[in-house]
Amino acid sequence: MSSADITSNSQTGMIPLQATATNRELCPHNAKISCASCRLNKLCLPIALDNSEIHQLDNIVKRNRPYKKGDHLYRQDDAFESVYVVRSGSIKSYILSDSGKRRVTGFFLPGEIIGMDGIASKIYANSTMALEHSSICEIPFTQLERLSQQLPNLQHHFFAIMGNEIAKDQKIHTLLSSYTAEQRTASFLLGLSTRYGRISLSPTRFLLPMIRIDIGEYLGLTVETMSRVFTALQRKGLIAVNNREIELLDIEALRGIIAAS
Amino acid sequence: MSSADITSNSQTGMIPLQATATNRELCPHNAKISCASCRLNKLCLPIALDNSEIHQLDNIVKRNRPYKKGDHLYRQDDAFESVYVVRSGSIKSYILSDSGKRRVTGFFLPGEIIGMDGIASKIYANSTMALEHSSICEIPFTQLERLSQQLPNLQHHFFAIMGNEIAKDQKIHTLLSSYTAEQRTASFLLGLSTRYGRISLSPTRFLLPMIRIDIGEYLGLTVETMSRVFTALQRKGLIAVNNREIELLDIEALRGIIAAS
DNA sequence: CGTAGTGTTGAATTGAATCAAGTGTCGTGG
DNA sequence: CCACGACACTTGATTCAATTCAACACTACG
């Protein structure tokens, strides 16, 4: 698609973001890539490793064929085998509770690690599904443990990754327990912004890979509320929304919404 | 206190629970105890270790003098040094957000591990405070990592503990995002019940070590709502409450409340 | 014994859910 | 290439659960 195809939207004045220009371009679904050459190696497990260590890690990483939108990496109650790292695309994790209610427990972008909820019980607590065409590295956990035994750096880093997951979950805890719909949404958008920035995508302009229902189920809100909040934030000039396209127009003001007691 | 001193309560008919009969008796604040002789060693880190390994773990554990009610183990933004295990008593962790709001992020009973939120950032994300007179084992993390490098069982178990923390946090996530006040409270009480059972205390009859405000700040509810829910559950005959004393009268019905869509 | 902290209860308010009725968008098959 | 249908999203009206505000009772500790 050439730039001539880009037309501005009459309602919002936004220039459409194309997947080609963002996720897809940055994320080759190339199974032959190695950890050493992966563009995410400054985010992912190799970050703490030297070259020979990266090579050892590389040997245990399985690079399966890409997942199509809607494909599952694994399902709730499956036996825990591996953790997964997103190389390209995006993944959601969700839980079906006994009462049949669905809850989205997380979204995962390139460089982020999936499946740690199964480590303790040896059974995955979540199902995980590709939100779009996605390439994933699979790391069999037993082998990762064995390698961690040999590489102190890897052990240290994996402890850090898990600690990070714990700290992250506690932030969500706070978010859900005392923030308003608008604060949750602002926080969600700012979080995405940071994460997109980390993988060298625009932190102010991105495509939401998930539908509103998913965001709502993640933030503990209904679709209707999500829709109203997006509209309200747009009306206040803090964001521009056009379907899945989001532009953050006033990051400071978004931060202000969250800080407001 | 002799059994003659126990008088039934006129309102609830409950026989008062004394700290002496529960927490205190089971939890000697004895600093000279070793991991090998600790009654919690089937819950705590030693669970996966053989005798010689336990001895090595024992060598890195610091047993500080007991904490008094209100004492802090550490404060938010302190440099991360150690993880802590509750040997007796109970601890709460909480966060002060930028906007000055307080959130309780967890309660910790004997055998449970505190401080993993600091592993990634090397700074504690929470403050942690003793809810009552409590004995705590401190485990310097650098030494724990070094030992994990030598003892595969310890590494494996610590990965499991962190994985457990992650899975636990996700359950709270669900709790907060879609449960009613009554469901959250029922879930909270059943959770405590399980945890007290695990340390050989009554799963149906216990003293809440925390005040209502803390529970509310943990569950994302106000004190007033907490109070109303306790009253309502009591009126329905599911629990008996008398200040901090709780008796679960109908565990199945409490589970039913949570399951109700 | 008094005071600060904790807990309860009631009335009014409000933010988000629910119910309801649409419009918009995308992918598929004709 | 267009038409159709399914799904996604929006908007409005109403309801409801929990908060807020307010007053008061209990308890525990110095």
Coordinates of C-alpha atoms (C1' of nucleotides) in Angstrom, one line a residue:
Chain A
M1 CA 0.0 0.0 0.0
S2 CA 1.4 3.4 -1.0
S3 CA 1.0 6.5 0.9
A4 CA -1.4 7.7 -1.8
D5 CA -3.9 5.3 -0.4
I6 CA -4.0 6.9 2.9
T7 CA -7.0 9.1 3.2
S8 CA -8.0 11.2 6.2
N9 CA -11.2 10.3 8.0
S10 CA -14.0 12.8 7.7
Q11 CA -15.1 12.5 11.3
T12 CA -11.9 12.5 13.2
G13 CA -9.5 13.9 10.7
M14 CA -7.3 10.9 11.5
I15 CA -5.1 9.4 8.9
P16 CA -5.9 5.7 8.9
L17 CA -3.3 3.5 10.5
Q18 CA -2.6 0.4 8.5
A19 CA -1.5 -2.9 10.0
T20 CA 1.2 -2.9 7.3
A21 CA 2.7 0.2 8.7
T22 CA 2.8 -1.0 12.3
N23 CA 2.7 -4.4 13.6
R24 CA 3.2 -6.4 10.5
E25 CA 6.2 -4.5 9.2
L26 CA 8.0 -4.6 12.5
C27 CA 7.3 -8.2 13.1
P28 CA 8.4 -10.6 10.5
H29 CA 6.7 -14.0 10.9
N30 CA 10.0 -15.6 10.1
A31 CA 10.5 -18.9 11.9
K32 CA 14.2 -19.1 11.0
I33 CA 15.1 -16.1 13.1
S34 CA 17.5 -16.8 16.0
C35 CA 17.5 -15.2 19.4
A36 CA 20.8 -13.6 18.5
S37 CA 19.3 -11.9 15.5
C38 CA 15.8 -11.3 16.9
R39 CA 15.0 -7.6 17.1
L40 CA 13.4 -8.2 20.4
N41 CA 16.5 -9.6 22.0
K42 CA 16.9 -6.5 24.1
L43 CA 13.5 -7.1 25.7
C44 CA 13.2 -10.8 25.8
L45 CA 15.1 -13.4 27.8
P46 CA 18.5 -12.8 26.0
I47 CA 18.8 -9.4 27.5
A48 CA 21.0 -10.6 30.3
L49 CA 23.0 -13.2 28.4
D50 CA 26.3 -13.1 26.5
N51 CA 26.6 -14.6 23.1
S52 CA 27.4 -18.1 24.0
E53 CA 24.6 -18.1 26.5
I54 CA 22.2 -16.8 23.9
H55 CA 23.2 -19.7 21.7
Q56 CA 22.3 -22.1 24.4
L57 CA 19.0 -20.5 24.9
D58 CA 18.4 -20.5 21.2
N59 CA 18.7 -24.3 21.2
I60 CA 15.8 -24.9 23.5
V61 CA 13.5 -22.3 21.9
K62 CA 10.8 -23.8 19.6
R63 CA 9.6 -21.6 16.8
N64 CA 6.2 -23.0 15.8
R65 CA 4.4 -22.0 12.7
P66 CA 2.6 -18.6 13.2
Y67 CA -0.8 -18.6 14.9
K68 CA -3.8 -17.3 13.0
K69 CA -6.3 -14.9 14.5
G70 CA -8.4 -16.9 17.0
D71 CA -5.9 -19.8 17.3
H72 CA -5.2 -20.9 20.9
L73 CA -1.7 -21.2 22.2
Y74 CA -3.1 -23.4 25.0
R75 CA -6.3 -23.7 26.9
Q76 CA -7.3 -23.4 30.5
D77 CA -6.6 -26.6 32.4
D78 CA -4.1 -27.9 29.8
A79 CA -1.0 -29.4 31.3
F80 CA 1.7 -26.7 31.7
E81 CA 4.6 -27.4 29.4
S82 CA 6.1 -24.2 28.2
V83 CA 6.2 -20.4 28.5
Y84 CA 5.8 -18.4 25.3
V85 CA 7.2 -15.2 24.1
V86 CA 5.4 -13.1 21.5
R87 CA 7.7 -12.3 18.6
S88 CA 5.0 -10.5 16.5
G89 CA 1.3 -9.9 16.7
S90 CA -0.6 -10.0 20.0
I91 CA -2.3 -12.4 22.3
K92 CA -5.0 -12.2 24.9
S93 CA -5.4 -14.5 27.9
Y94 CA -8.7 -15.1 29.5
I95 CA -10.4 -17.3 32.1
L96 CA -13.8 -18.9 32.1
S97 CA -15.1 -19.0 35.7
D98 CA -17.2 -21.7 37.1
S99 CA -20.3 -19.5 36.7
G100 CA -19.5 -19.3 33.0
K101 CA -18.4 -15.7 33.0
R102 CA -15.5 -14.7 30.9
R103 CA -12.6 -12.5 32.1
V104 CA -9.8 -11.2 30.0
T105 CA -6.7 -11.4 32.2
G106 CA -4.1 -9.9 30.0
F107 CA -2.9 -8.7 26.6
F108 CA 0.6 -9.6 25.3
L109 CA 2.6 -7.7 22.8
P110 CA 6.0 -8.6 21.2
G111 CA 8.7 -9.3 23.8
E112 CA 6.2 -10.2 26.5
I113 CA 6.1 -13.6 28.2
I114 CA 3.0 -15.8 28.5
G115 CA 2.1 -18.8 30.6
M116 CA 3.7 -18.1 33.9
D117 CA 0.4 -18.7 35.6
G118 CA 0.9 -22.4 35.0
I119 CA 4.3 -22.8 36.7
A120 CA 3.0 -23.5 40.2
S121 CA 0.1 -25.8 39.5
K122 CA 1.5 -27.4 36.4
I123 CA -1.9 -26.5 34.8
Y124 CA -2.6 -23.4 32.8
A125 CA -5.1 -21.2 34.6
N126 CA -5.8 -19.2 31.4
S127 CA -6.6 -19.8 27.8
T128 CA -4.5 -17.7 25.4
M129 CA -5.7 -16.7 22.0
A130 CA -4.0 -14.9 19.1
L131 CA -5.7 -11.6 18.4
E132 CA -4.1 -11.4 15.0
H133 CA -1.6 -13.3 12.9
S134 CA 1.2 -13.8 15.5
S135 CA 4.6 -15.5 15.7
I136 CA 5.4 -17.0 19.0
C137 CA 8.5 -18.6 20.5
E138 CA 7.8 -21.5 22.7
I139 CA 10.2 -22.3 25.6
P140 CA 9.7 -25.7 27.3
F141 CA 9.9 -24.8 30.9
T142 CA 11.7 -27.9 32.2
Q143 CA 14.5 -27.1 29.8
L144 CA 14.4 -23.4 30.8
E145 CA 14.8 -24.4 34.4
R146 CA 17.7 -26.8 33.6
L147 CA 19.4 -24.0 31.6
S148 CA 18.8 -21.5 34.4
Q149 CA 20.7 -23.9 36.6
Q150 CA 23.7 -23.5 34.4
L151 CA 23.4 -19.9 33.6
P152 CA 23.1 -17.7 36.7
N153 CA 22.3 -14.7 34.5
L154 CA 19.3 -16.5 33.0
Q155 CA 18.1 -17.6 36.4
H156 CA 18.4 -14.0 37.7
H157 CA 16.6 -12.6 34.7
F158 CA 13.8 -15.1 34.9
F159 CA 13.3 -14.3 38.6
A160 CA 13.1 -10.7 37.5
I161 CA 10.6 -11.4 34.8
M162 CA 8.4 -13.2 37.2
G163 CA 8.8 -10.5 39.8
N164 CA 7.8 -8.0 37.2
E165 CA 4.7 -10.0 36.4
I166 CA 3.8 -9.9 40.1
A167 CA 4.3 -6.2 40.4
K168 CA 2.3 -5.6 37.2
D169 CA -0.6 -7.7 38.5
Q170 CA -0.6 -5.7 41.7
K171 CA -0.9 -2.5 39.7
I172 CA -4.0 -3.9 37.9
H173 CA -5.3 -4.8 41.3
T174 CA -5.2 -1.2 42.3
L175 CA -6.7 -0.1 39.0
L176 CA -9.7 -2.4 39.4
S177 CA -10.4 -1.8 43.0
S178 CA -10.6 1.9 43.1
Y179 CA -10.5 3.6 39.8
T180 CA -13.4 4.9 37.8
A181 CA -14.2 3.7 34.3
E182 CA -12.4 6.7 32.8
Q183 CA -9.3 6.3 35.0
R184 CA -9.1 2.6 34.1
T185 CA -9.4 3.4 30.4
A186 CA -6.8 6.2 30.6
S187 CA -4.4 3.9 32.5
F188 CA -5.0 1.1 30.0
L189 CA -4.2 3.4 27.0
L190 CA -1.1 4.8 28.7
G191 CA 0.1 1.3 29.5
L192 CA -0.3 0.3 25.9
S193 CA 1.5 3.5 24.9
T194 CA 4.5 2.6 27.0
R195 CA 4.6 -0.9 25.7
Y196 CA 4.3 0.1 22.0
G197 CA 7.0 2.6 22.6
R198 CA 9.2 -0.1 24.0
I199 CA 9.0 -2.0 20.8
S200 CA 9.8 1.0 18.7
L201 CA 6.2 1.7 17.6
S202 CA 4.5 5.1 18.0
P203 CA 3.5 5.6 21.7
T204 CA 0.9 8.1 20.7
R205 CA -0.7 6.4 17.7
F206 CA -1.6 2.7 17.5
L207 CA -4.1 0.1 16.5
L208 CA -5.9 -1.7 19.3
P209 CA -5.5 -5.4 18.5
M210 CA -8.5 -6.3 20.6
I211 CA -12.2 -5.5 20.5
R212 CA -14.0 -3.3 23.0
I213 CA -15.6 -6.3 24.7
D214 CA -12.1 -7.6 25.5
I215 CA -11.0 -4.3 26.9
G216 CA -14.1 -4.2 29.0
E217 CA -13.7 -7.7 30.3
Y218 CA -10.1 -6.8 31.1
L219 CA -11.0 -3.6 32.9
G220 CA -14.1 -4.9 34.6
L221 CA -16.4 -2.7 32.6
T222 CA -19.2 -3.4 30.0
V223 CA -18.8 -2.7 26.3
E224 CA -21.4 0.1 26.6
T225 CA -19.3 1.8 29.3
M226 CA -16.1 1.3 27.2
S227 CA -17.8 3.0 24.3
R228 CA -19.1 5.9 26.4
V229 CA -15.7 6.4 27.9
F230 CA -13.9 6.5 24.6
T231 CA -16.5 9.0 23.3
A232 CA -16.1 11.1 26.4
L233 CA -12.3 11.1 26.2
Q234 CA -12.5 12.0 22.6
R235 CA -14.9 14.8 23.3
K236 CA -12.5 16.2 25.9
G237 CA -9.8 16.2 23.3
L238 CA -7.6 13.8 25.1
I239 CA -7.7 11.1 22.4
A240 CA -8.9 10.5 18.9
V241 CA -10.7 7.2 18.2
N242 CA -11.6 5.7 15.0
N243 CA -12.6 2.1 15.5
R244 CA -9.5 0.3 16.5
E245 CA -7.3 3.3 15.8
I246 CA -6.2 5.3 18.8
E247 CA -4.3 8.5 19.0
L248 CA -3.3 9.9 22.3
L249 CA -3.6 13.7 21.9
D250 CA -2.8 14.8 25.5
I251 CA -0.8 12.3 27.5
E252 CA -0.3 14.7 30.4
A253 CA -4.1 15.2 30.7
L254 CA -4.6 11.4 30.6
R255 CA -2.1 11.0 33.4
G256 CA -4.0 13.8 35.2
I257 CA -7.2 11.8 35.0
I258 CA -5.6 8.9 36.8
A259 CA -4.0 11.0 39.5
A260 CA -7.3 12.7 40.3
S261 CA -8.4 11.4 43.6
Chain B
M1 CA -7.2 -18.4 80.5
S2 CA -9.3 -21.3 81.7
S3 CA -12.3 -22.6 79.8
A4 CA -14.4 -21.2 82.6
D5 CA -13.6 -17.7 81.4
I6 CA -15.2 -18.4 78.0
T7 CA -18.6 -16.8 78.0
S8 CA -21.0 -16.9 75.1
N9 CA -22.0 -13.7 73.4
S10 CA -25.5 -12.7 73.9
Q11 CA -26.1 -11.4 70.4
T12 CA -24.5 -14.1 68.3
G13 CA -24.3 -17.0 70.7
M14 CA -20.6 -17.3 69.7
I15 CA -18.1 -18.4 72.2
P16 CA -15.3 -15.8 72.1
L17 CA -12.2 -16.8 70.3
Q18 CA -9.0 -15.9 72.2
A19 CA -5.8 -15.1 70.5
T20 CA -4.2 -17.5 73.0
A21 CA -6.2 -20.3 71.6
T22 CA -5.3 -19.7 68.0
N23 CA -2.5 -17.6 66.5
R24 CA -0.4 -17.2 69.6
E25 CA -0.4 -20.8 70.7
L26 CA 0.5 -22.1 67.3
C27 CA 3.2 -19.6 66.6
P28 CA 6.0 -19.4 69.0
H29 CA 7.9 -16.2 68.6
N30 CA 11.0 -18.1 69.1
A31 CA 14.0 -16.8 67.2
K32 CA 16.1 -19.9 67.9
I33 CA 14.0 -22.1 65.8
S34 CA 15.6 -23.6 62.7
C35 CA 14.1 -24.4 59.4
A36 CA 14.4 -28.1 60.1
S37 CA 12.4 -27.8 63.3
C38 CA 10.0 -25.1 62.2
R39 CA 6.5 -26.4 62.2
L40 CA 5.9 -24.6 58.9
N41 CA 8.6 -26.4 57.0
K42 CA 6.0 -28.3 55.0
L43 CA 4.6 -25.0 53.7
C44 CA 7.6 -22.9 53.4
L45 CA 10.8 -23.0 51.3
P46 CA 12.1 -26.2 52.9
I47 CA 9.2 -28.3 51.5
A48 CA 11.2 -29.4 48.4
L49 CA 14.6 -29.8 50.2
D50 CA 16.4 -32.7 51.8
N51 CA 18.0 -32.4 55.2
S52 CA 21.4 -31.2 54.1
E53 CA 19.8 -28.7 51.7
I54 CA 17.6 -27.4 54.5
H55 CA 20.7 -26.9 56.6
Q56 CA 22.2 -24.7 53.8
L57 CA 19.0 -22.7 53.6
D58 CA 18.9 -22.3 57.3
N59 CA 22.3 -20.7 57.1
I60 CA 21.1 -17.7 55.0
V61 CA 17.9 -17.2 56.9
K62 CA 17.9 -14.2 59.3
R63 CA 15.5 -14.4 62.2
N64 CA 15.1 -10.9 63.5
R65 CA 13.4 -9.9 66.7
P66 CA 9.6 -10.2 66.4
Y67 CA 7.7 -7.2 65.0
K68 CA 5.2 -5.4 67.1
K69 CA 1.8 -4.5 65.8
G70 CA 2.2 -1.5 63.5
D71 CA 5.9 -2.2 62.8
H72 CA 7.0 -2.1 59.2
L73 CA 9.1 -4.8 57.6
Y74 CA 10.0 -2.4 54.9
R75 CA 8.4 0.6 53.2
Q76 CA 7.4 1.4 49.6
D77 CA 10.4 2.5 47.6
D78 CA 13.0 1.0 50.0
A79 CA 15.8 -0.8 48.2
F80 CA 14.9 -4.5 47.7
E81 CA 17.1 -6.7 49.8
S82 CA 15.2 -9.7 51.0
V83 CA 12.1 -11.7 50.8
Y84 CA 10.3 -12.5 54.1
V85 CA 8.4 -15.5 55.4
V86 CA 5.8 -15.1 58.1
R87 CA 6.5 -17.5 60.9
S88 CA 3.8 -16.3 63.2
G89 CA 1.3 -13.5 63.3
S90 CA 0.1 -11.7 60.2
I91 CA 1.2 -8.9 57.9
K92 CA -0.5 -6.6 55.5
S93 CA 1.0 -5.0 52.4
Y94 CA -0.3 -1.7 51.0
I95 CA 0.5 0.9 48.5
L96 CA 0.1 4.6 48.6
S97 CA -0.8 5.9 45.1
D98 CA 0.4 9.2 43.7
S99 CA -3.1 10.6 44.4
G100 CA -2.6 9.7 48.1
K101 CA -5.1 6.9 48.1
R102 CA -4.2 3.8 50.1
R103 CA -4.7 0.3 48.7
V104 CA -4.2 -2.9 50.7
T105 CA -2.5 -5.3 48.3
G106 CA -2.3 -8.4 50.4
F107 CA -2.5 -10.2 53.8
F108 CA 0.1 -12.7 54.8
L109 CA -0.3 -15.6 57.2
P110 CA 2.3 -18.0 58.6
G111 CA 4.1 -19.8 55.8
E112 CA 3.5 -17.1 53.2
I113 CA 6.2 -15.2 51.4
I114 CA 6.4 -11.4 51.3
G115 CA 8.4 -9.0 49.1
M116 CA 8.5 -10.6 45.7
D117 CA 7.1 -7.4 44.2
G118 CA 10.6 -5.9 44.6
I119 CA 12.5 -8.6 42.7
A120 CA 12.2 -7.0 39.3
S121 CA 12.7 -3.3 40.0
K122 CA 15.0 -3.8 43.1
I123 CA 12.6 -1.5 44.9
Y124 CA 9.7 -2.6 47.0
A125 CA 6.4 -1.5 45.5
N126 CA 4.5 -2.0 48.7
S127 CA 4.9 -1.2 52.4
T128 CA 4.4 -4.1 54.7
M129 CA 3.2 -3.8 58.3
A130 CA 2.6 -6.3 61.1
L131 CA -1.1 -6.6 62.0
E132 CA -0.2 -8.1 65.3
H133 CA 2.9 -9.3 67.2
S134 CA 4.7 -11.4 64.4
S135 CA 7.8 -13.4 63.9
I136 CA 9.3 -13.2 60.5
C137 CA 12.2 -14.9 58.7
E138 CA 14.2 -12.7 56.4
I139 CA 15.9 -14.3 53.4
P140 CA 18.4 -12.0 51.7
F141 CA 17.5 -12.4 48.0
T142 CA 21.0 -12.4 46.6
Q143 CA 21.9 -15.3 48.8
L144 CA 18.7 -17.1 48.0
E145 CA 19.6 -16.7 44.3
R146 CA 23.1 -18.0 44.8
L147 CA 21.8 -21.0 46.8
S148 CA 19.1 -21.7 44.1
Q149 CA 22.0 -21.9 41.7
Q150 CA 23.4 -24.8 43.7
L151 CA 20.2 -26.5 44.7
P152 CA 17.9 -27.3 41.7
N153 CA 15.1 -28.2 44.1
L154 CA 15.2 -24.8 45.6
Q155 CA 15.2 -23.0 42.3
H156 CA 12.4 -25.1 41.1
H157 CA 10.4 -24.5 44.2
F158 CA 11.0 -20.8 44.2
F159 CA 9.9 -20.6 40.6
A160 CA 6.7 -22.4 41.7
I161 CA 6.2 -20.0 44.6
M162 CA 6.5 -17.0 42.3
G163 CA 4.2 -18.7 39.8
N164 CA 1.7 -19.3 42.6
E165 CA 1.8 -15.6 43.4
I166 CA 1.1 -14.7 39.8
A167 CA -1.8 -17.1 39.6
K168 CA -3.1 -15.8 43.0
D169 CA -3.0 -12.2 41.8
Q170 CA -4.9 -13.1 38.7
K171 CA -7.7 -14.6 40.8
I172 CA -7.9 -11.4 42.7
H173 CA -8.1 -9.6 39.3
T174 CA -11.2 -11.6 38.5
L175 CA -12.6 -11.0 41.9
L176 CA -12.3 -7.3 41.7
S177 CA -13.4 -6.8 38.1
S178 CA -16.7 -8.6 38.1
Y179 CA -17.8 -9.6 41.6
T180 CA -20.3 -7.9 43.8
A181 CA -19.5 -6.8 47.3
E182 CA -21.1 -9.9 48.7
Q183 CA -19.2 -12.2 46.3
R184 CA -15.9 -10.5 47.1
T185 CA -16.4 -10.8 50.8
A186 CA -17.5 -14.5 50.5
S187 CA -14.4 -15.2 48.5
F188 CA -12.2 -13.4 50.9
L189 CA -13.6 -15.4 53.8
L190 CA -13.3 -18.7 52.0
G191 CA -9.7 -17.8 51.1
L192 CA -8.8 -17.1 54.7
S193 CA -10.6 -20.3 55.7
T194 CA -8.4 -22.4 53.3
R195 CA -5.2 -20.6 54.5
Y196 CA -6.0 -21.1 58.2
G197 CA -6.8 -24.7 57.5
R198 CA -3.4 -25.1 55.9
I199 CA -1.7 -24.0 59.0
S200 CA -3.8 -26.3 61.2
L201 CA -6.1 -23.7 62.5
S202 CA -9.9 -24.0 62.3
P203 CA -11.1 -23.3 58.8
T204 CA -14.5 -22.4 60.0
R205 CA -13.7 -20.2 63.0
F206 CA -11.0 -17.6 63.2
L207 CA -10.0 -14.1 64.3
L208 CA -9.6 -11.6 61.5
P209 CA -6.2 -10.0 62.1
M210 CA -7.1 -6.9 60.1
I211 CA -9.7 -4.1 60.6
R212 CA -12.7 -3.6 58.3
I213 CA -11.0 -0.7 56.6
D214 CA -8.2 -2.9 55.5
I215 CA -10.5 -5.6 54.1
G216 CA -12.4 -2.9 52.3
E217 CA -9.2 -1.4 50.8
Y218 CA -8.2 -4.9 49.8
L219 CA -11.5 -5.8 48.2
G220 CA -12.1 -2.3 46.7
L221 CA -15.1 -1.6 48.9
T222 CA -15.8 1.1 51.6
V223 CA -15.9 0.3 55.3
E224 CA -19.6 0.9 55.3
T225 CA -20.2 -1.6 52.6
M226 CA -18.0 -4.1 54.4
S227 CA -20.1 -3.6 57.5
R228 CA -23.3 -4.0 55.6
V229 CA -22.2 -7.1 53.8
F230 CA -21.1 -8.8 57.1
T231 CA -24.4 -8.0 58.6
A232 CA -26.3 -9.3 55.5
L233 CA -24.3 -12.5 55.5
Q234 CA -24.9 -13.0 59.1
R235 CA -28.7 -12.3 58.7
K236 CA -28.7 -15.0 56.0
G237 CA -27.1 -17.4 58.4
L238 CA -24.0 -18.0 56.4
I239 CA -21.6 -16.5 58.9
A240 CA -21.5 -15.4 62.5
V241 CA -19.6 -12.2 63.2
N242 CA -18.6 -10.7 66.4
N243 CA -16.1 -7.9 65.9
R244 CA -13.0 -9.7 64.6
E245 CA -14.3 -13.1 65.2
I246 CA -15.7 -14.9 62.3
E247 CA -17.5 -18.2 62.1
L248 CA -18.3 -19.7 58.7
L249 CA -21.7 -21.5 59.2
D250 CA -22.5 -22.6 55.7
I251 CA -19.4 -22.9 53.5
E252 CA -21.4 -24.4 50.7
A253 CA -23.8 -21.5 50.6
L254 CA -20.8 -19.1 50.6
R255 CA -19.4 -20.9 47.6
G256 CA -22.8 -20.7 46.0
I257 CA -22.8 -16.9 46.4
I258 CA -19.6 -16.7 44.4
A259 CA -20.7 -19.1 41.7
A260 CA -24.0 -17.2 41.2
S261 CA -23.7 -15.5 37.9
Chain C
dC1 C1' -12.2 7.4 82.6
dG2 C1' -11.8 9.7 78.5
dT3 C1' -10.5 9.7 73.8
dA4 C1' -9.2 8.0 69.4
dG5 C1' -10.0 4.6 66.6
dT6 C1' -13.3 1.1 64.9
dG7 C1' -17.7 -0.4 63.6
dT8 C1' -22.7 0.1 62.5
dT9 C1' -26.8 2.0 60.4
dG10 C1' -29.7 5.2 57.6
dA11 C1' -30.7 8.4 53.7
dA12 C1' -29.4 10.5 49.6
dT13 C1' -26.5 10.3 45.5
dT14 C1' -24.1 8.6 41.7
dG15 C1' -21.4 5.8 38.4
dA16 C1' -21.8 1.9 35.9
dA17 C1' -24.8 -2.0 34.5
dT18 C1' -28.7 -3.3 32.2
dC19 C1' -32.1 -3.1 28.7
dA20 C1' -33.1 -1.6 24.2
dA21 C1' -32.7 0.0 19.7
dG22 C1' -30.2 1.3 16.6
dT23 C1' -25.7 2.1 13.0
dG24 C1' -21.3 0.7 11.2
dT25 C1' -17.9 -2.6 9.5
dC26 C1' -15.9 -6.6 7.7
dG27 C1' -15.5 -11.0 5.6
dT28 C1' -17.9 -14.4 2.8
dG29 C1' -20.2 -16.5 -0.9
dG30 C1' -23.0 -15.7 -4.8
Chain D
dC1 C1' -17.7 -6.9 -7.2
dC2 C1' -21.6 -6.5 -4.6
dA3 C1' -25.0 -8.1 -1.2
dC4 C1' -25.8 -10.3 2.9
dG5 C1' -25.2 -11.6 7.5
dA6 C1' -22.7 -11.7 11.6
dC7 C1' -20.4 -9.2 14.5
dA8 C1' -18.7 -4.8 16.5
dC9 C1' -19.8 -0.5 18.2
dT10 C1' -22.7 3.5 19.7
dT11 C1' -26.3 5.9 22.1
dG12 C1' -30.3 6.6 25.1
dA13 C1' -33.4 5.5 29.1
dT14 C1' -33.8 3.1 33.2
dT15 C1' -32.2 0.6 37.2
dC16 C1' -29.4 -0.7 40.8
dA17 C1' -25.3 -1.6 43.7
dA18 C1' -22.2 0.7 46.1
dT19 C1' -20.5 5.3 47.6
dT20 C1' -21.0 9.3 50.2
dC21 C1' -22.5 11.9 53.9
dA22 C1' -24.0 11.9 58.5
dA23 C1' -24.9 10.4 63.0
dC24 C1' -24.1 7.4 66.4
dA25 C1' -22.4 3.1 69.3
dC26 C1' -18.8 0.2 70.7
dT27 C1' -14.0 -1.1 72.2
dA28 C1' -9.8 -0.9 73.6
dC29 C1' -6.0 1.3 75.4
dG30 C1' -3.1 4.8 77.8

